Each structure stands twice: as C-alpha cells, then as structure tokens.
C-alpha cells in the first residue's frame, strides 16, 4: 500500500527522532505498521458501537415480522436479518466477520430489573440509559 | 477466580474488559432485552446482555447462561440465578464457595 499524506512538521521531527532511537535507519515502515495496529485496536470499541446501533435499529424495524418467530433464534448483523433457526448452533457461523451481532431467542422471558449485589458500583457514567422498550417482548 | 454474590440476582456478571476480550458483543441480545440494575447505593445501571456457555469439565457440562456487563465494570460474579441450578457449600475454614452437586439432570 502506498499513501502520500502531509503531517505537521513538528510531529514529523519527533516521529523521525523516535524511529531512529527505536529502530535505527529505515524503521519508518515498522513504526507506521505498529501505529496502524495500535489505532485499529484502539478504535475497536467505536466500530462495535456503530454496528450495535445499526443492528438494534434493524431489530426495531424487523420486530413486527420477528415477533411471529416465537421460540426461534435470530441473527442480525450488518444492519440486516442474517438468518432464523431452531438452535443457536445452527446460526453461529452467520456473519462471523461482523464486529457486532445480535443473536437471540425471540420472546425469551428475561427480568428487566436486577439487584447488583454488594460489590458492584459504577466506575464511570453510562450514557446509554433511556432506550425505548418494546412492551410485547 | 469468580466470586459468588447472593445479592446479585442475575447469572453471570463479567468485567467489561473480559466481555470485550471474549468478543461477546458478537452474541449480544437486543437493547430491548437489557435489564436495569440497581446497586446497593441506589445507582441505576443499564446492563448489556449476551448469551454464552459456562463449561464445567469435572461434570462434563456446558451451561447456557445469560451474561451481563456494563461499561467500567470490574467485578466478576456468579449470581443467584446461576447457583439455583446447584447445591452450594459455603466452606468458611477454606475461605471458599464450592459447587458440590452437578446441575439438575447430571450426576456428580
């Protein structure tokens, strides 16, 4: 891959100096590869969050037809219905390359309120409270 | 080591980083299924929900369980819904909790 781009001069100076210290002459490719790997790792949460929203939007859109599949398993990924089956195992290979998937049993009862016990406490603010609930689940 | 917390009424609460490390977001339930948890201090936290398996090699069983977490969680807990399937020994002198019976339908 060949990319031509311009970076601020002071960043370039610091970058070249650090590359020289760590890898010696000709180490730029090695440093860039490491930087890209680090960036890919650091942005994993962001891509999961984007696909999570896409898939949950698809779930809400698809719910009227999914509601008729009581007791069956469903996979939603890439913002689309990927498949419906009678067991979770039969669906596990669907959209295996997706960063996020919804895999669930339609109509499965699940308590909406939980006690978190003695140990759990919040370490940081959760900003995603307040999602509309589908009452017929 | 996973701890038992009888004050937690779910099955398995994972540290958020472990949830990510196991890529359980690829087995997630829709947000409409997510529960709201309340801490002892009254904080309300929305719990991400996924399904997974707990393997117990000694009994050769794989239990399908609901797994919950939330961003920033560092606790790794088994809750009441999980131990409901077992006989549990509180071993005070040994400072541990033991599952002494295989889950319903399995021999020990």
Tab-separated table of C-alpha atoms in Angstrom:
chain	number	residue	atom	x	y	z
A	1	UNK	CA	0.000	0.000	0.000
A	2	UNK	CA	1.319	3.430	-0.913
A	3	UNK	CA	-0.121	6.516	0.740
A	4	UNK	CA	1.031	10.104	0.354
A	5	UNK	CA	-0.005	12.485	3.097
A	6	UNK	CA	1.278	15.508	4.943
A	7	UNK	CA	1.752	15.671	8.675
A	8	UNK	CA	2.666	18.701	10.801
A	9	UNK	CA	6.401	19.420	10.741
A	10	UNK	CA	6.896	19.196	14.499
A	11	UNK	CA	5.173	15.788	14.560
A	12	UNK	CA	7.392	14.603	11.724
A	13	UNK	CA	10.545	15.737	13.532
A	14	UNK	CA	9.541	13.938	16.754
A	15	UNK	CA	8.440	10.880	14.800
A	16	UNK	CA	11.705	10.582	12.857
A	17	UNK	CA	13.761	11.082	16.014
A	18	UNK	CA	11.848	8.357	17.892
A	19	UNK	CA	12.030	5.945	14.951
A	20	UNK	CA	15.783	6.469	14.766
A	21	UNK	CA	16.117	5.809	18.508
A	22	UNK	CA	13.992	2.644	18.451
A	23	UNK	CA	14.613	1.038	15.100
A	24	UNK	CA	17.553	2.841	13.516
A	25	UNK	CA	17.617	3.973	9.909
A	26	UNK	CA	14.862	2.556	7.717
A	27	UNK	CA	12.500	1.888	10.601
A	28	UNK	CA	9.692	4.156	9.423
A	29	UNK	CA	7.624	1.358	7.860
A	30	UNK	CA	7.947	-0.695	11.056
A	31	UNK	CA	6.811	2.266	13.184
A	32	UNK	CA	3.877	3.046	10.901
A	33	UNK	CA	2.755	-0.583	10.907
A	34	UNK	CA	2.817	-0.582	14.700
A	35	UNK	CA	0.935	2.715	14.806
A	36	UNK	CA	-1.760	1.384	12.480
A	37	UNK	CA	-2.135	-1.819	14.525
A	38	UNK	CA	-2.496	0.306	17.676
A	39	UNK	CA	-5.080	2.540	16.034
A	40	UNK	CA	-7.076	-0.454	14.809
A	41	UNK	CA	-7.064	-1.854	18.338
A	42	UNK	CA	-7.994	1.468	19.959
A	43	UNK	CA	-10.932	2.094	17.629
A	44	UNK	CA	-12.440	-1.361	18.149
A	45	UNK	CA	-14.972	-0.001	20.687
A	46	UNK	CA	-16.060	2.714	18.268
A	47	UNK	CA	-16.761	0.316	15.414
A	48	UNK	CA	-18.620	-2.046	17.765
A	49	UNK	CA	-20.753	0.893	18.975
A	50	UNK	CA	-21.586	1.900	15.391
A	51	UNK	CA	-22.578	-1.644	14.422
A	52	UNK	CA	-24.501	-2.119	17.695
A	53	UNK	CA	-26.660	0.892	16.861
A	54	UNK	CA	-27.131	-0.274	13.275
A	55	UNK	CA	-28.188	-3.747	14.413
A	56	UNK	CA	-30.537	-2.513	17.144
A	57	UNK	CA	-32.177	-0.134	14.666
A	58	UNK	CA	-32.634	-3.131	12.350
A	59	UNK	CA	-34.110	-5.156	15.221
A	60	UNK	CA	-36.740	-2.466	15.884
A	61	UNK	CA	-37.531	-2.243	12.192
A	62	UNK	CA	-37.762	-6.045	11.818
A	63	UNK	CA	-39.629	-6.695	15.058
A	64	UNK	CA	-43.152	-6.940	13.553
A	65	UNK	CA	-42.076	-9.906	11.412
A	66	UNK	CA	-39.704	-11.404	14.007
A	67	UNK	CA	-42.481	-11.432	16.587
A	68	UNK	CA	-44.074	-14.289	14.659
A	69	UNK	CA	-40.945	-16.454	15.191
A	70	UNK	CA	-41.549	-17.135	18.898
A	71	UNK	CA	-39.027	-19.574	20.371
A	72	UNK	CA	-36.676	-19.466	17.373
A	73	UNK	CA	-33.195	-17.972	17.208
A	74	UNK	CA	-32.372	-14.919	15.119
A	75	UNK	CA	-29.118	-13.354	13.925
A	76	UNK	CA	-28.927	-9.705	12.901
A	77	UNK	CA	-25.634	-8.260	11.654
A	78	UNK	CA	-24.529	-5.527	9.259
A	79	UNK	CA	-27.945	-3.961	9.910
A	80	UNK	CA	-29.786	-6.872	8.275
A	81	UNK	CA	-31.505	-10.098	9.188
A	82	UNK	CA	-28.917	-12.835	8.577
A	83	UNK	CA	-30.948	-15.895	9.462
A	84	UNK	CA	-33.509	-17.628	11.651
A	85	UNK	CA	-33.033	-21.122	13.080
A	86	UNK	CA	-34.148	-23.590	15.712
A	87	UNK	CA	-30.838	-23.664	17.587
A	88	UNK	CA	-28.113	-21.176	18.387
A	89	UNK	CA	-25.533	-23.617	16.986
A	90	UNK	CA	-27.160	-23.604	13.567
A	91	UNK	CA	-26.609	-19.856	13.312
A	92	UNK	CA	-23.167	-19.409	14.829
A	93	UNK	CA	-21.308	-19.118	11.526
A	94	UNK	CA	-23.579	-16.419	10.111
A	95	UNK	CA	-21.895	-13.032	9.638
A	96	UNK	CA	-18.892	-14.309	11.562
A	97	UNK	CA	-16.818	-11.390	10.265
A	98	UNK	CA	-19.125	-8.734	11.704
A	99	UNK	CA	-17.817	-6.592	14.552
A	100	UNK	CA	-21.176	-6.835	16.310
A	101	UNK	CA	-24.104	-9.240	16.024
A	102	UNK	CA	-27.450	-9.663	17.718
A	103	UNK	CA	-28.063	-13.351	18.426
A	104	UNK	CA	-31.197	-14.017	20.428
A	105	UNK	CA	-34.220	-16.203	21.008
A	106	UNK	CA	-37.465	-14.447	20.129
A	107	UNK	CA	-39.795	-13.921	23.048
A	108	UNK	CA	-37.415	-15.280	25.661
A	109	UNK	CA	-38.559	-14.001	29.050
A	110	UNK	CA	-35.943	-12.016	30.880
A	111	UNK	CA	-36.248	-9.905	34.025
A	112	UNK	CA	-35.950	-6.199	33.334
A	113	UNK	CA	-34.843	-5.209	36.816
A	114	UNK	CA	-31.848	-6.610	38.635
A	115	UNK	CA	-30.231	-6.199	42.001
A	116	UNK	CA	-26.488	-5.919	41.505
A	117	UNK	CA	-25.404	-7.148	44.897
A	118	UNK	CA	-22.933	-5.864	47.415
A	119	UNK	CA	-19.829	-5.457	45.321
A	120	UNK	CA	-20.904	-3.688	42.167
A	121	UNK	CA	-20.635	0.045	41.822
A	122	UNK	CA	-20.346	2.318	38.865
A	123	UNK	CA	-16.820	3.347	37.896
A	124	UNK	CA	-17.882	5.803	35.229
A	125	UNK	CA	-21.030	7.272	33.821
A	126	UNK	CA	-23.105	5.107	31.484
A	127	UNK	CA	-24.639	7.426	28.932
A	128	UNK	CA	-26.859	4.925	27.160
A	129	UNK	CA	-29.750	4.815	29.631
A	130	UNK	CA	-33.227	5.519	28.379
A	131	UNK	CA	-33.763	3.172	25.474
A	132	UNK	CA	-37.360	2.649	24.435
A	133	UNK	CA	-38.631	-0.779	25.335
A	134	UNK	CA	-40.825	-2.946	23.149
A	135	UNK	CA	-43.554	-3.934	25.536
A	136	UNK	CA	-44.563	-7.099	23.729
A	137	UNK	CA	-41.198	-8.870	24.185
B	1	UNK	CA	-11.349	-16.562	40.425
B	2	UNK	CA	-15.031	-15.856	40.040
B	3	UNK	CA	-16.891	-14.833	43.192
B	4	UNK	CA	-20.395	-15.697	44.310
B	5	UNK	CA	-22.603	-12.762	45.264
B	6	UNK	CA	-26.039	-13.762	46.503
B	7	UNK	CA	-27.056	-10.108	46.315
B	8	UNK	CA	-26.775	-10.254	42.519
B	9	UNK	CA	-29.851	-11.910	41.079
B	10	UNK	CA	-28.523	-12.480	37.548
B	11	UNK	CA	-26.465	-15.443	36.358
B	12	UNK	CA	-23.029	-14.131	35.415
B	13	UNK	CA	-21.632	-10.608	35.585
B	14	UNK	CA	-18.404	-10.142	33.662
B	15	UNK	CA	-15.774	-7.417	33.864
B	16	UNK	CA	-16.291	-5.147	30.870
B	17	UNK	CA	-12.785	-5.779	29.558
B	18	UNK	CA	-13.306	-9.540	29.701
B	19	UNK	CA	-16.627	-9.143	27.876
B	20	UNK	CA	-14.759	-7.280	25.155
B	21	UNK	CA	-11.843	-9.713	25.196
B	22	UNK	CA	-14.174	-12.657	24.641
B	23	UNK	CA	-15.919	-10.740	21.827
B	24	UNK	CA	-19.279	-11.383	23.467
B	25	UNK	CA	-20.640	-8.382	21.562
B	26	UNK	CA	-20.926	-10.882	18.725
B	27	UNK	CA	-23.519	-12.786	20.788
B	28	UNK	CA	-25.447	-9.841	22.141
B	29	UNK	CA	-29.151	-9.540	22.852
B	30	UNK	CA	-31.091	-6.517	21.544
B	31	UNK	CA	-31.175	-3.471	23.809
B	32	UNK	CA	-34.882	-4.063	24.435
B	33	UNK	CA	-33.924	-7.168	26.448
B	34	UNK	CA	-31.303	-5.397	28.570
B	35	UNK	CA	-32.141	-5.141	32.245
B	36	UNK	CA	-31.669	-2.199	34.514
B	37	UNK	CA	-29.569	-2.989	37.572
B	38	UNK	CA	-29.643	-1.265	40.912
B	39	UNK	CA	-26.599	-1.129	43.162
B	40	UNK	CA	-26.791	-1.167	46.956
B	41	UNK	CA	-26.174	2.579	46.925
B	42	UNK	CA	-29.148	3.085	44.615
B	43	UNK	CA	-27.318	3.743	41.358
B	44	UNK	CA	-29.187	2.634	38.255
B	45	UNK	CA	-27.108	0.962	35.558
B	46	UNK	CA	-28.202	-0.431	32.221
B	47	UNK	CA	-26.751	-3.920	31.729
B	48	UNK	CA	-25.507	-5.145	28.370
B	49	UNK	CA	-26.806	-8.678	27.807
B	50	UNK	CA	-25.342	-11.582	25.851
B	51	UNK	CA	-25.671	-15.320	25.929
B	52	UNK	CA	-22.758	-17.695	26.435
B	53	UNK	CA	-21.752	-21.036	27.857
B	54	UNK	CA	-20.083	-21.916	31.133
B	55	UNK	CA	-18.112	-25.134	30.866
B	56	UNK	CA	-17.610	-27.324	33.945
B	57	UNK	CA	-15.137	-30.025	32.870
B	58	UNK	CA	-15.488	-32.044	36.093
B	59	UNK	CA	-19.129	-32.780	35.285
B	60	UNK	CA	-18.715	-32.560	31.531
B	61	UNK	CA	-21.462	-29.979	31.290
B	62	UNK	CA	-21.902	-26.806	29.291
B	63	UNK	CA	-24.461	-24.479	30.803
B	64	UNK	CA	-26.106	-21.833	28.660
B	65	UNK	CA	-26.163	-18.639	30.695
B	66	UNK	CA	-27.121	-15.019	30.376
B	67	UNK	CA	-24.070	-12.817	30.700
B	68	UNK	CA	-24.255	-9.209	31.772
B	69	UNK	CA	-21.809	-6.360	31.995
B	70	UNK	CA	-21.649	-2.586	31.861
B	71	UNK	CA	-19.017	-0.131	30.801
B	72	UNK	CA	-16.388	0.220	33.510
B	73	UNK	CA	-17.430	-2.879	35.452
B	74	UNK	CA	-14.525	-4.708	37.064
B	75	UNK	CA	-16.491	-7.297	39.044
B	76	UNK	CA	-16.661	-10.963	38.016
B	77	UNK	CA	-19.636	-12.507	39.798
B	78	UNK	CA	-21.899	-15.513	39.802
B	79	UNK	CA	-25.380	-14.611	40.937
B	80	UNK	CA	-28.396	-16.326	42.412
B	81	UNK	CA	-29.869	-17.384	39.067
B	82	UNK	CA	-26.710	-19.390	38.370
B	83	UNK	CA	-26.405	-21.160	41.722
B	84	UNK	CA	-30.091	-22.038	41.672
B	85	UNK	CA	-29.014	-24.981	39.480
B	86	UNK	CA	-26.544	-26.335	42.081
B	87	UNK	CA	-26.008	-27.403	45.637
B	88	UNK	CA	-23.514	-24.974	47.094
B	89	UNK	CA	-21.137	-25.447	50.026
B	90	UNK	CA	-20.019	-22.397	51.976
B	91	UNK	CA	-16.589	-23.524	53.198
B	92	UNK	CA	-15.729	-20.995	55.889
B	93	UNK	CA	-12.432	-22.535	57.094
B	94	UNK	CA	-11.341	-22.993	53.492
B	95	UNK	CA	-12.410	-19.449	52.634
B	96	UNK	CA	-14.193	-20.594	49.510
B	97	UNK	CA	-17.542	-21.477	47.988
B	98	UNK	CA	-17.880	-24.841	46.260
B	99	UNK	CA	-20.422	-26.245	43.836
B	100	UNK	CA	-20.898	-29.728	45.274
B	101	UNK	CA	-23.620	-31.091	43.046
B	102	UNK	CA	-23.879	-31.310	39.299
B	103	UNK	CA	-26.684	-29.259	37.803
B	104	UNK	CA	-30.110	-30.763	37.655
B	105	UNK	CA	-30.153	-33.859	35.462
B	106	UNK	CA	-26.384	-34.543	35.709
B	107	UNK	CA	-24.654	-36.991	38.057
B	108	UNK	CA	-21.914	-35.761	40.398
